[in-house]
Short mmCIF file of C-alpha atoms in Angstrom, two decimals:
data_model
loop_
_atom_site.label_atom_id
_atom_site.label_comp_id
_atom_site.label_asym_id
_atom_site.label_seq_id
_atom_site.Cartn_x
_atom_site.Cartn_y
_atom_site.Cartn_z
CA UNK A 1 -63.14 60.88 -37.59
CA UNK A 2 -59.67 61.13 -36.40
CA UNK A 3 -58.90 64.74 -35.44
CA UNK A 4 -55.16 64.42 -35.61
CA UNK A 5 -54.15 64.49 -39.35
CA UNK A 6 -50.85 64.16 -41.18
CA UNK A 7 -50.06 67.02 -43.51
CA UNK A 8 -49.77 65.78 -47.11
CA UNK A 9 -47.33 66.62 -49.87
CA UNK A 10 -44.83 68.27 -47.72
CA UNK A 11 -40.97 68.04 -47.21
CA UNK A 12 -41.44 68.67 -43.47
CA UNK A 13 -41.29 65.75 -41.11
CA UNK A 14 -44.51 63.73 -40.86
CA UNK A 15 -46.29 65.70 -38.09
CA UNK A 16 -49.96 65.31 -36.97
CA UNK A 17 -52.01 68.37 -36.83
CA UNK A 18 -55.34 69.53 -35.48
CA UNK A 19 -56.78 71.03 -38.67
CA UNK A 20 -60.43 71.48 -37.05
CA UNK A 21 -58.82 74.15 -34.77
CA UNK A 22 -56.11 75.68 -36.97
CA UNK A 23 -58.53 76.17 -39.73
CA UNK A 24 -60.71 78.28 -37.47
CA UNK A 25 -57.78 80.14 -36.11
CA UNK A 26 -54.99 80.40 -38.66
CA UNK A 27 -52.57 82.09 -36.18
CA UNK A 28 -52.96 78.88 -34.11
CA UNK A 29 -50.60 75.84 -34.32
CA UNK A 30 -51.35 72.55 -32.35
CA UNK A 31 -50.40 69.00 -33.01
CA UNK A 32 -48.23 66.13 -32.07
CA UNK A 33 -44.98 64.79 -33.71
CA UNK A 34 -44.21 61.37 -34.67
CA UNK A 35 -40.95 59.34 -34.39
CA UNK A 36 -40.09 60.09 -38.07
CA UNK A 37 -38.15 62.88 -39.72
CA UNK A 38 -35.58 63.62 -37.25
CA UNK A 39 -31.63 63.13 -36.81
CA UNK A 40 -31.46 60.55 -33.96
CA UNK A 41 -30.28 57.01 -34.16
CA UNK A 42 -30.77 53.60 -32.54
CA UNK A 43 -33.61 53.48 -29.88
CA UNK A 44 -34.20 57.25 -30.50
CA UNK A 45 -34.49 57.12 -34.19
CA UNK A 46 -35.22 59.58 -35.25
CA UNK A 47 -37.38 62.45 -33.98
CA UNK A 48 -36.91 62.10 -30.16
CA UNK A 49 -37.85 65.48 -28.70
CA UNK A 50 -37.02 64.83 -24.87
CA UNK A 51 -33.92 65.61 -23.18
CA UNK A 52 -34.49 63.22 -20.05
CA UNK A 53 -34.34 59.79 -21.94
CA UNK A 54 -30.41 59.47 -22.37
CA UNK A 55 -30.40 60.61 -26.07
CA UNK A 56 -27.65 62.70 -27.50
CA UNK A 57 -28.62 66.24 -26.38
CA UNK A 58 -27.41 67.81 -29.68
CA UNK A 59 -29.63 65.65 -31.62
CA UNK A 60 -32.73 66.57 -29.37
CA UNK A 61 -32.09 70.22 -29.85
CA UNK A 62 -31.73 69.68 -33.65
CA UNK A 63 -35.04 67.70 -33.57
CA UNK A 64 -36.76 70.60 -31.51
CA UNK A 65 -35.57 73.21 -34.31
CA UNK A 66 -36.84 70.96 -36.89
CA UNK A 67 -40.27 70.80 -35.38
CA UNK A 68 -40.43 74.62 -34.60
CA UNK A 69 -39.45 75.44 -38.35
CA UNK A 70 -41.94 72.97 -39.71
CA UNK A 71 -44.82 74.47 -37.74
CA UNK A 72 -43.67 78.01 -38.40
CA UNK A 73 -42.46 79.09 -35.03
CA UNK A 74 -39.02 80.23 -33.93
CA UNK A 75 -36.65 77.80 -32.27
CA UNK A 76 -36.52 80.02 -29.35
CA UNK A 77 -40.25 79.94 -28.80
CA UNK A 78 -40.06 76.12 -27.68
CA UNK A 79 -41.11 76.14 -23.82
CA UNK A 80 -41.48 73.27 -21.68
CA UNK A 81 -41.63 72.13 -17.95
CA UNK A 82 -39.95 69.25 -16.05
CA UNK A 83 -42.80 66.66 -16.04
CA UNK A 84 -43.19 64.65 -12.75
CA UNK A 85 -46.42 62.79 -13.33
CA UNK A 86 -48.37 65.37 -11.05
CA UNK A 87 -51.09 67.88 -11.57
CA UNK A 88 -49.54 71.26 -11.04
CA UNK A 89 -50.20 73.89 -13.52
CA UNK A 90 -47.82 76.71 -14.46
CA UNK A 91 -48.98 80.10 -16.08
CA UNK A 92 -46.38 81.04 -18.72
CA UNK A 93 -45.54 84.60 -19.53
CA UNK A 94 -43.39 86.23 -22.12
CA UNK A 95 -40.42 86.17 -19.75
CA UNK A 96 -40.75 82.23 -19.67
CA UNK A 97 -40.39 81.94 -23.50
CA UNK A 98 -37.89 79.33 -24.37
CA UNK A 99 -37.51 77.93 -20.87
CA UNK A 100 -36.45 74.31 -21.14
CA UNK A 101 -35.49 74.33 -24.67
CA UNK A 102 -31.64 73.86 -24.20
CA UNK A 103 -31.66 72.08 -20.96
CA UNK A 104 -33.65 70.50 -18.21
CA UNK A 105 -32.35 72.82 -15.64
CA UNK A 106 -33.74 75.84 -17.37
CA UNK A 107 -37.22 74.37 -17.67
CA UNK A 108 -40.30 76.23 -16.33
CA UNK A 109 -40.32 73.84 -13.14
CA UNK A 110 -41.98 70.66 -12.02
CA UNK A 111 -45.26 71.13 -13.77
CA UNK A 112 -47.51 68.87 -16.07
CA UNK A 113 -49.60 71.39 -17.47
CA UNK A 114 -48.73 74.86 -18.98
CA UNK A 115 -51.28 77.78 -19.87
CA UNK A 116 -50.69 81.03 -21.60
CA UNK A 117 -52.08 83.91 -23.67
CA UNK A 118 -48.85 85.15 -25.00
CA UNK A 119 -48.17 85.16 -28.70
CA UNK A 120 -44.84 83.67 -29.99
CA UNK A 121 -44.69 81.11 -26.97
CA UNK A 122 -44.73 77.45 -27.89
CA UNK A 123 -46.14 75.16 -25.18
CA UNK A 124 -44.69 71.75 -25.39
CA UNK A 125 -44.93 68.49 -23.38
CA UNK A 126 -43.49 64.96 -23.90
CA UNK A 127 -45.10 61.57 -24.51
CA UNK A 128 -44.65 57.96 -25.23
CA UNK A 129 -47.99 56.45 -24.12
CA UNK A 130 -49.31 59.05 -21.66
CA UNK A 131 -52.22 61.25 -22.87
CA UNK A 132 -51.56 64.64 -24.35
CA UNK A 133 -54.37 67.19 -23.50
CA UNK A 134 -55.04 70.36 -25.29
CA UNK A 135 -57.27 73.27 -24.31
CA UNK A 136 -58.41 76.29 -26.17
CA UNK A 137 -60.36 79.35 -25.03
CA UNK A 138 -61.31 81.26 -28.29
CA UNK A 139 -62.97 84.19 -26.32
CA UNK A 140 -59.83 85.01 -24.38
CA UNK A 141 -57.35 83.26 -26.61
CA UNK A 142 -56.00 81.18 -23.95
CA UNK A 143 -54.40 77.96 -24.50
CA UNK A 144 -53.05 75.05 -22.42
CA UNK A 145 -51.16 71.70 -22.89
CA UNK A 146 -51.28 68.93 -20.17
CA UNK A 147 -49.43 65.67 -19.59
CA UNK A 148 -51.81 62.89 -18.24
CA UNK A 149 -50.23 59.75 -17.22
CA UNK A 150 -52.43 57.54 -15.02
CA UNK A 151 -51.06 59.42 -11.83
CA UNK A 152 -52.06 62.67 -13.21
CA UNK A 153 -55.18 61.48 -14.51
CA UNK A 154 -56.02 60.16 -10.98
CA UNK A 155 -55.16 63.52 -9.54
CA UNK A 156 -57.54 65.27 -12.00
CA UNK A 157 -55.07 67.31 -13.99
CA UNK A 158 -58.10 68.17 -16.26
CA UNK A 159 -59.93 69.98 -13.49
CA UNK A 160 -56.73 71.71 -12.28
CA UNK A 161 -55.96 72.98 -15.85
CA UNK A 162 -59.65 74.20 -16.53
CA UNK A 163 -59.60 75.71 -13.01
CA UNK A 164 -56.33 77.55 -13.84
CA UNK A 165 -57.58 78.95 -17.10
CA UNK A 166 -60.54 80.24 -15.41
CA UNK A 167 -58.68 81.95 -12.55
CA UNK A 168 -55.91 83.37 -14.77
CA UNK A 169 -57.99 84.35 -17.79
CA UNK A 170 -61.61 84.24 -17.00
CA UNK A 171 -62.11 81.17 -19.14
CA UNK A 172 -65.74 79.58 -19.17
CA UNK A 173 -65.40 75.74 -19.29
CA UNK A 174 -68.56 75.62 -21.49
CA UNK A 175 -66.80 77.72 -24.06
CA UNK A 176 -63.54 75.78 -24.09
CA UNK A 177 -62.57 73.40 -26.91
CA UNK A 178 -60.50 70.44 -25.83
CA UNK A 179 -58.73 67.65 -27.62
CA UNK A 180 -57.22 64.29 -26.52
CA UNK A 181 -54.21 63.32 -28.59
CA UNK A 182 -52.54 60.03 -29.66
CA UNK A 183 -51.71 57.82 -26.48
CA UNK A 184 -51.83 54.09 -25.49
CA UNK A 185 -55.26 52.83 -26.02
CA UNK A 186 -57.22 50.28 -24.13
CA UNK A 187 -56.21 47.48 -26.60
CA UNK A 188 -52.77 47.77 -25.04
CA UNK A 189 -52.99 49.30 -21.61
CA UNK A 190 -53.20 46.43 -18.97
CA UNK A 191 -53.14 47.81 -15.41
CA UNK A 192 -53.73 46.78 -11.86
CA UNK A 193 -56.93 47.19 -10.20
CA UNK A 194 -55.53 49.88 -7.88
CA UNK A 195 -54.89 51.98 -10.99
CA UNK A 196 -58.59 51.78 -12.19
CA UNK A 197 -59.96 52.23 -8.62
CA UNK A 198 -57.80 55.40 -8.05
CA UNK A 199 -59.11 56.98 -11.29
CA UNK A 200 -62.72 55.85 -10.90
CA UNK A 201 -62.85 57.13 -7.30
CA UNK A 202 -61.67 60.50 -8.38
CA UNK A 203 -63.92 60.46 -11.35
CA UNK A 204 -66.92 59.40 -9.23
CA UNK A 205 -68.04 56.69 -11.93
CA UNK A 206 -68.17 52.96 -12.16
CA UNK A 207 -65.13 51.20 -13.11
CA UNK A 208 -66.72 49.82 -16.12
CA UNK A 209 -67.08 53.27 -17.63
CA UNK A 210 -63.14 53.56 -18.14
CA UNK A 211 -62.09 49.86 -18.07
CA UNK A 212 -62.89 46.33 -19.20
CA UNK A 213 -61.98 42.93 -17.81
CA UNK A 214 -60.99 40.29 -20.29
CA UNK A 215 -61.05 36.71 -19.35
CA UNK A 216 -57.64 34.68 -20.11
CA UNK A 217 -57.31 30.95 -21.22
CA UNK A 218 -55.90 28.74 -18.52
CA UNK A 219 -52.03 29.28 -18.07
CA UNK A 220 -49.15 28.09 -15.90
CA UNK A 221 -49.15 31.18 -13.89
CA UNK A 222 -52.87 30.82 -12.87
CA UNK A 223 -53.78 34.26 -14.02
CA UNK A 224 -57.49 34.24 -15.23
CA UNK A 225 -58.19 37.75 -16.37
CA UNK A 226 -56.74 41.21 -17.18
CA UNK A 227 -57.74 44.70 -16.73
CA UNK A 228 -57.45 47.15 -19.79
CA UNK A 229 -57.84 50.77 -18.94
CA UNK A 230 -58.97 53.46 -21.51
CA UNK A 231 -57.02 56.35 -20.28
CA UNK A 232 -58.08 58.69 -23.05
CA UNK A 233 -61.70 58.07 -22.28
CA UNK A 234 -61.09 58.63 -18.46
CA UNK A 235 -59.62 62.03 -19.43
CA UNK A 236 -62.76 62.76 -21.78
CA UNK A 237 -65.18 61.99 -18.73
CA UNK A 238 -62.84 64.38 -16.46
CA UNK A 239 -63.16 67.08 -19.13
CA UNK A 240 -67.13 66.68 -19.26
CA UNK A 241 -67.19 66.68 -15.25
CA UNK A 242 -65.05 69.91 -15.58
CA UNK A 243 -67.81 71.57 -17.65
CA UNK A 244 -66.36 71.30 -21.22
CA UNK A 245 -69.16 70.22 -23.48
CA UNK A 246 -68.90 66.68 -25.20
CA UNK A 247 -69.37 68.31 -28.64
CA UNK A 248 -66.30 70.43 -28.05
CA UNK A 249 -63.96 67.48 -27.29
CA UNK A 250 -61.87 65.86 -29.94
CA UNK A 251 -60.41 62.49 -29.14
CA UNK A 252 -57.61 60.67 -31.08
CA UNK A 253 -58.06 56.90 -31.75
CA UNK A 254 -54.48 56.53 -32.48
CA UNK A 255 -52.58 54.15 -30.11
CA UNK A 256 -48.88 54.74 -29.63
CA UNK A 257 -48.28 51.23 -28.55
CA UNK A 258 -49.98 49.66 -31.61
CA UNK A 259 -48.12 51.87 -34.28
CA UNK A 260 -44.53 51.17 -33.92
CA UNK A 261 -43.86 52.96 -37.31
CA UNK A 262 -45.08 56.35 -36.30
CA UNK A 263 -44.75 56.20 -32.46
CA UNK A 264 -42.29 55.82 -29.69
CA UNK A 265 -43.91 53.65 -26.83
CA UNK A 266 -42.65 53.26 -23.34
CA UNK A 267 -44.48 50.09 -22.54
CA UNK A 268 -44.05 48.40 -25.99
CA UNK A 269 -40.31 49.24 -26.40
CA UNK A 270 -39.53 48.16 -22.88
CA UNK A 271 -36.73 50.18 -21.97
CA UNK A 272 -34.85 53.48 -23.08
CA UNK A 273 -37.02 54.95 -25.93
CA UNK A 274 -37.81 58.36 -27.42
CA UNK A 275 -40.65 60.79 -26.66
CA UNK A 276 -42.93 62.62 -29.16
CA UNK A 277 -43.83 66.23 -28.45
CA UNK A 278 -47.39 67.75 -28.11
CA UNK A 279 -47.55 71.35 -28.95
CA UNK A 280 -49.83 74.43 -28.98
CA UNK A 281 -48.97 78.22 -29.72
CA UNK A 282 -50.10 81.30 -30.94
CA UNK A 283 -47.85 82.65 -33.72
CA UNK A 284 -46.56 86.36 -33.57
CA UNK A 285 -48.17 88.79 -35.50
CA UNK A 286 -51.95 87.68 -35.25
#
């Protein structure tokens, strides 16, 4: 069953929520935006949430406020890093609340994962094909969001995030819940052999576990096959290697490249395009 579900019969923008988590923890909010319900136009129509893609900054800030209001968080709770396709993890405290909301210069720093136990701090990250990773430690009320492109995946950002949760908050990997959000699927993600080899080497598994080779009909360019990578499954395997129980991992089957109505896609759109936001946070007062 698809874990990221649209809320029905609402006047809010069509956001995708993680109801399996939020029903257990009513004070938790977690989910993934779509491209719908915002104020932007052109290539960025309409709910682009990222400042780094060339969109009008006022529209981006308005979209962030729309999302925060829809999920029951204050606009100034929006907190984010400057993503660099790496594997560094930042521990976010109350003093970091709101960093990156108004400008890239004010972001937490060059990190691709954020962790916290603070209430009222909304951890966010931006995506247009890369894989959003969510982590929840119910025992210590620790949460994390991570951005995993193929480079971050090959650098094992999953392990780095789980390790940081354990070091900062005493999180036991076997007690963590994890979720893998909408991202480009193996149906659309053709890559070079070097990409698959880099991830498989770090994972310690055969390439066949995360990628498949499809034979192509004869063509003028002489290309006879293509390699399709399942980046979501690769991160699921890294989660299991990190000690997270398979039964505690939710994985979305939604492909950002296939669904042009709901999602921006860097690969499909072939140029400047918007970004969805993944979010997780504890609401104040719980």
